[in-house]
Amino acid sequence: MAVRIEVLKEDNRTRARLGKLHTPHGVIETPVFMPVGTQATVKTMTPEELKDLGAGIILSNTYHLFLRPGHELIREAGGLHAFMHWDGAILTDSGGFQVFSLGDLRKITEEGVEFRSHLDGSKKFLSPEIATQVQMALGSDIVMAFDECTPYPATRDYAKASLERTTRWLKRCQETLTTTDRQALFGIVQGSMYEDLRKQSAAEITELDLPGYAVGGLSVGEPKELMYEVLDYTVPLLPKDKPRYLMGVGSPDALIEGVMRGIDMFDCVLPTRIARNGTALTRYGKLVVRNAESAHDFSPIDPTCDCYTCKNYSRAYLRHLIKADEILGLRLMTIHNLRFLTNLMSEIRAAIKENRLPEYREKFFYEYGYLK
Ligand SMILES: NCc1cc(CSc2ccccc2)c2nc(N)[nH]c(=O)c2c1
């Protein structure tokens, strides 16, 4: 069955939408934050805990699973859902981004990307065809096209050549898929920070009438204001009746700003990564629990939070666990940060429903410390 979005409501003062993302593994309310499970696990969480936290869709990585344990083994296991015991939806990235950001000594040609494995330095090769076949072997519900995430900053000439190759690669991904499986393929708009190139990329990609579209090549080191500017003119170029996914974003403020600009789906490794080094997300900003200020603080991270961690543990105990490198500390911090984000997204959805999203943004930004 095809991946599709059911737009329930368009906000009357912003480009925000309330929707339901229909996938072969369930219906997900949008806007949605999707936890990242790079190596077939959202680090330290069991699938049951992810469900309890409110996650309905998680992300995984072609690049990492292709290198280890290999997509053939996962196919043998019955696919990624069976392998990792997750019955919700799964979106997999195509591997291009990871090759550029992880592997060094890579060579990009029209054919694909040659690189060295970050695990053992052996030579590997990913192409649109291989990346697509790997994702089909994994049994992903949403398959991302093999693209080049144009580095930042990029010259106009490089950005133009890069987006045009990404479009050619997208067509090769599409040709690799059977007609039914094409209903899972999301295209990725590139074009760096150039309005005319973003327009060109969006035009070329939406021509293929895909089930969903991602905005790539953002959150690559540019100032946040520039990212929002690019979204202001790029998102309106995408069809209203298709899901829009902003890749690799992001922090609570970026999630709200992205929703205001018409984005439905977000992912970011930061919340789970900073959790493991002892930083908690709260409505009042970030709390670095491992700092001395929490040593004698027997209150929870966030008294307003309904998560298992905030209901049962103190900052002092969490600081102790993190300082002592105790695995329970990683788990409790991850539980909190993921619950914070799923709560934030449900508050955003409620604000859209009740026509008060701009007011919600003002209040959140003021409390979070973004507005002095
Ligand atoms: N820095 C933003 C970003 C992040 C990701 C990774 S999103 C992700 C990460 C892990 C698992 C699933 C998706 C991207 N992936 C692709 N294919 N193209 C991009 O332009 C891009 C930009």
Short mmCIF file of N, CA, C and O in Angstrom, two decimals, residues 92-157:
data_model
loop_
_atom_site.label_atom_id
_atom_site.label_comp_id
_atom_site.label_asym_id
_atom_site.label_seq_id
_atom_site.Cartn_x
_atom_site.Cartn_y
_atom_site.Cartn_z
N THR A 92 14.30 4.67 5.80
CA THR A 92 15.76 4.51 5.75
C THR A 92 16.37 5.57 4.84
O THR A 92 15.81 5.88 3.78
N ASP A 93 17.50 6.13 5.28
CA ASP A 93 18.21 7.05 4.41
C ASP A 93 18.98 6.22 3.40
O ASP A 93 19.24 5.04 3.62
N SER A 94 19.37 6.87 2.30
CA SER A 94 19.91 6.11 1.16
C SER A 94 21.40 5.83 1.28
O SER A 94 21.94 5.04 0.52
N GLY A 95 22.06 6.51 2.21
CA GLY A 95 23.48 6.24 2.38
C GLY A 95 24.40 7.31 1.82
O GLY A 95 25.54 7.43 2.25
N GLY A 96 23.90 8.10 0.89
CA GLY A 96 24.73 9.14 0.27
C GLY A 96 25.28 10.10 1.31
O GLY A 96 26.48 10.35 1.40
N PHE A 97 24.37 10.60 2.14
CA PHE A 97 24.78 11.57 3.17
C PHE A 97 25.84 10.99 4.09
O PHE A 97 26.83 11.63 4.41
N GLN A 98 25.63 9.73 4.50
CA GLN A 98 26.55 9.11 5.44
C GLN A 98 27.92 8.90 4.80
O GLN A 98 28.94 9.07 5.45
N VAL A 99 27.92 8.55 3.52
CA VAL A 99 29.20 8.35 2.84
C VAL A 99 29.99 9.65 2.87
O VAL A 99 31.16 9.69 3.22
N PHE A 100 29.26 10.77 2.59
CA PHE A 100 29.96 12.06 2.56
C PHE A 100 30.39 12.48 3.95
O PHE A 100 31.44 13.05 4.15
N SER A 101 29.54 12.17 4.96
CA SER A 101 29.88 12.71 6.28
C SER A 101 30.73 11.75 7.10
O SER A 101 31.43 12.16 7.99
N LEU A 102 30.69 10.45 6.76
CA LEU A 102 31.45 9.49 7.59
C LEU A 102 32.71 9.01 6.89
O LEU A 102 33.80 9.10 7.37
N GLY A 103 32.48 8.45 5.65
CA GLY A 103 33.62 7.83 4.96
C GLY A 103 34.55 8.92 4.45
O GLY A 103 34.07 9.94 3.95
N ASP A 104 35.86 8.68 4.54
CA ASP A 104 36.75 9.63 3.86
C ASP A 104 37.27 8.94 2.61
O ASP A 104 36.85 7.85 2.28
N LEU A 105 38.17 9.59 1.93
CA LEU A 105 38.76 8.98 0.71
C LEU A 105 37.66 8.48 -0.21
O LEU A 105 37.66 7.33 -0.65
N ARG A 106 36.62 9.36 -0.42
CA ARG A 106 35.57 8.89 -1.32
C ARG A 106 35.76 9.51 -2.69
O ARG A 106 36.45 10.51 -2.84
N LYS A 107 35.19 8.81 -3.71
CA LYS A 107 35.29 9.32 -5.08
C LYS A 107 33.88 9.32 -5.66
O LYS A 107 33.23 8.28 -5.72
N ILE A 108 33.41 10.50 -6.06
CA ILE A 108 32.06 10.59 -6.65
C ILE A 108 32.18 10.57 -8.16
O ILE A 108 32.96 11.34 -8.73
N THR A 109 31.45 9.64 -8.81
CA THR A 109 31.39 9.66 -10.28
C THR A 109 29.91 9.62 -10.65
O THR A 109 29.05 9.45 -9.77
N GLU A 110 29.61 9.72 -11.94
CA GLU A 110 28.22 9.63 -12.37
C GLU A 110 27.62 8.29 -11.94
O GLU A 110 26.46 8.18 -11.58
N GLU A 111 28.47 7.28 -11.92
CA GLU A 111 28.01 5.92 -11.60
C GLU A 111 27.55 5.81 -10.15
O GLU A 111 26.56 5.19 -9.83
N GLY A 112 28.33 6.42 -9.25
CA GLY A 112 28.00 6.30 -7.83
C GLY A 112 29.15 6.81 -6.98
O GLY A 112 29.92 7.66 -7.43
N VAL A 113 29.27 6.30 -5.78
CA VAL A 113 30.31 6.77 -4.86
C VAL A 113 31.17 5.62 -4.36
O VAL A 113 30.64 4.62 -3.83
N GLU A 114 32.45 5.76 -4.58
CA GLU A 114 33.41 4.76 -4.08
C GLU A 114 33.97 5.30 -2.76
O GLU A 114 34.29 6.48 -2.68
N PHE A 115 34.03 4.46 -1.76
CA PHE A 115 34.51 4.95 -0.46
C PHE A 115 35.14 3.81 0.33
O PHE A 115 35.07 2.66 -0.08
N ARG A 116 35.75 4.19 1.42
CA ARG A 116 36.34 3.17 2.28
C ARG A 116 35.46 3.01 3.52
O ARG A 116 35.05 4.00 4.12
N SER A 117 35.20 1.77 3.89
CA SER A 117 34.38 1.51 5.07
C SER A 117 35.04 2.11 6.32
O SER A 117 36.26 1.99 6.51
N HIS A 118 34.25 2.79 7.14
CA HIS A 118 34.81 3.35 8.38
C HIS A 118 35.08 2.24 9.39
O HIS A 118 35.65 2.47 10.44
N LEU A 119 34.66 1.01 9.07
CA LEU A 119 34.87 -0.09 10.02
C LEU A 119 36.23 -0.75 9.81
O LEU A 119 36.97 -0.97 10.76
N ASP A 120 36.55 -1.06 8.53
CA ASP A 120 37.81 -1.80 8.31
C ASP A 120 38.63 -1.22 7.16
O ASP A 120 39.60 -1.84 6.71
N GLY A 121 38.17 -0.08 6.64
CA GLY A 121 38.95 0.58 5.58
C GLY A 121 38.84 -0.09 4.22
O GLY A 121 39.48 0.33 3.26
N SER A 122 38.00 -1.15 4.13
CA SER A 122 37.89 -1.84 2.82
C SER A 122 37.13 -0.98 1.83
O SER A 122 36.30 -0.14 2.22
N LYS A 123 37.43 -1.18 0.53
CA LYS A 123 36.81 -0.37 -0.52
C LYS A 123 35.36 -0.81 -0.71
O LYS A 123 35.07 -2.02 -0.78
N LYS A 124 34.46 0.17 -0.78
CA LYS A 124 33.05 -0.12 -0.99
C LYS A 124 32.51 0.77 -2.09
O LYS A 124 33.11 1.81 -2.41
N PHE A 125 31.34 0.42 -2.62
CA PHE A 125 30.74 1.22 -3.69
C PHE A 125 29.23 1.27 -3.50
O PHE A 125 28.59 0.24 -3.25
N LEU A 126 28.68 2.48 -3.54
CA LEU A 126 27.22 2.65 -3.48
C LEU A 126 26.77 3.40 -4.72
O LEU A 126 27.41 4.39 -5.12
N SER A 127 25.71 2.94 -5.31
CA SER A 127 25.13 3.61 -6.48
C SER A 127 23.64 3.78 -6.22
O SER A 127 23.10 3.17 -5.28
N PRO A 128 22.94 4.54 -7.04
CA PRO A 128 21.47 4.63 -6.87
C PRO A 128 20.82 3.24 -6.88
O PRO A 128 19.96 2.95 -6.05
N GLU A 129 21.29 2.37 -7.78
CA GLU A 129 20.72 1.02 -7.87
C GLU A 129 20.99 0.22 -6.59
O GLU A 129 20.05 -0.35 -6.01
N ILE A 130 22.22 0.23 -6.14
CA ILE A 130 22.58 -0.57 -4.95
C ILE A 130 21.86 -0.03 -3.71
O ILE A 130 21.25 -0.77 -2.95
N ALA A 131 21.86 1.29 -3.55
CA ALA A 131 21.23 1.90 -2.37
C ALA A 131 19.74 1.57 -2.34
O ALA A 131 19.16 1.34 -1.27
N THR A 132 19.12 1.52 -3.52
CA THR A 132 17.69 1.22 -3.58
C THR A 132 17.44 -0.26 -3.30
O THR A 132 16.55 -0.62 -2.52
N GLN A 133 18.28 -1.12 -3.87
CA GLN A 133 18.13 -2.56 -3.64
C GLN A 133 18.35 -2.90 -2.16
O GLN A 133 17.64 -3.72 -1.58
N VAL A 134 19.29 -2.21 -1.53
CA VAL A 134 19.55 -2.46 -0.10
C VAL A 134 18.30 -2.11 0.70
O VAL A 134 17.84 -2.88 1.55
N GLN A 135 17.70 -0.95 0.40
CA GLN A 135 16.51 -0.52 1.16
C GLN A 135 15.33 -1.46 0.93
O GLN A 135 14.55 -1.73 1.85
N MET A 136 15.24 -2.02 -0.27
CA MET A 136 14.16 -3.00 -0.52
C MET A 136 14.43 -4.27 0.26
O MET A 136 13.53 -4.86 0.86
N ALA A 137 15.70 -4.67 0.36
CA ALA A 137 16.05 -5.88 1.14
C ALA A 137 15.71 -5.66 2.61
O ALA A 137 15.29 -6.57 3.32
N LEU A 138 15.88 -4.41 3.06
CA LEU A 138 15.58 -4.08 4.47
C LEU A 138 14.07 -4.08 4.70
O LEU A 138 13.60 -4.27 5.81
N GLY A 139 13.32 -3.84 3.62
CA GLY A 139 11.86 -3.80 3.76
C GLY A 139 11.37 -2.47 4.33
O GLY A 139 10.36 -2.40 5.03
N SER A 140 12.11 -1.38 4.02
CA SER A 140 11.73 -0.05 4.53
C SER A 140 10.35 0.36 4.02
O SER A 140 9.98 0.07 2.89
N ASP A 141 9.62 1.07 4.87
CA ASP A 141 8.32 1.60 4.44
C ASP A 141 8.51 2.87 3.62
O ASP A 141 7.72 3.17 2.73
N ILE A 142 9.56 3.63 3.94
CA ILE A 142 9.88 4.84 3.17
C ILE A 142 11.35 4.76 2.77
O ILE A 142 12.23 4.63 3.62
N VAL A 143 11.57 4.79 1.44
CA VAL A 143 12.90 4.64 0.84
C VAL A 143 13.38 6.01 0.37
O VAL A 143 12.65 6.68 -0.38
N MET A 144 14.52 6.45 0.84
CA MET A 144 15.03 7.75 0.38
C MET A 144 15.91 7.57 -0.85
O MET A 144 16.69 6.63 -0.94
N ALA A 145 15.74 8.48 -1.80
CA ALA A 145 16.53 8.43 -3.04
C ALA A 145 18.01 8.63 -2.71
O ALA A 145 18.36 9.26 -1.72
N PHE A 146 18.87 8.08 -3.56
CA PHE A 146 20.32 8.23 -3.39
C PHE A 146 20.70 9.60 -3.94
O PHE A 146 20.56 9.86 -5.13
N ASP A 147 21.14 10.48 -3.08
CA ASP A 147 21.41 11.86 -3.48
C ASP A 147 22.79 12.29 -3.00
O ASP A 147 23.43 11.61 -2.21
N GLU A 148 23.20 13.45 -3.45
CA GLU A 148 24.38 14.08 -2.85
C GLU A 148 23.88 15.24 -2.01
O GLU A 148 23.20 16.13 -2.52
N CYS A 149 24.17 15.19 -0.72
CA CYS A 149 23.86 16.33 0.15
C CYS A 149 24.93 17.38 -0.13
O CYS A 149 26.07 17.25 0.29
N THR A 150 24.57 18.38 -0.94
CA THR A 150 25.57 19.36 -1.37
C THR A 150 26.22 20.02 -0.16
O THR A 150 25.51 20.52 0.70
N PRO A 151 27.54 19.96 -0.08
CA PRO A 151 28.20 20.56 1.09
C PRO A 151 27.97 22.07 1.15
O PRO A 151 27.57 22.69 0.15
N TYR A 152 28.18 22.65 2.33
CA TYR A 152 28.00 24.10 2.52
C TYR A 152 29.31 24.70 3.02
O TYR A 152 29.93 24.10 3.92
N PRO A 153 29.76 25.81 2.47
CA PRO A 153 29.19 26.50 1.29
C PRO A 153 29.59 25.82 -0.01
O PRO A 153 30.56 25.07 -0.03
N ALA A 154 28.75 26.06 -1.03
CA ALA A 154 29.07 25.49 -2.35
C ALA A 154 28.95 26.60 -3.38
O ALA A 154 28.10 27.48 -3.25
N THR A 155 29.78 26.56 -4.40
CA THR A 155 29.64 27.55 -5.48
C THR A 155 28.36 27.21 -6.25
O THR A 155 27.88 26.07 -6.20
N ARG A 156 27.86 28.21 -6.95
CA ARG A 156 26.66 27.99 -7.76
C ARG A 156 26.86 26.85 -8.76
O ARG A 156 26.02 25.97 -8.92
N ASP A 157 28.05 26.87 -9.38
CA ASP A 157 28.33 25.84 -10.40
C ASP A 157 28.34 24.45 -9.78
O ASP A 157 27.74 23.52 -10.32
#
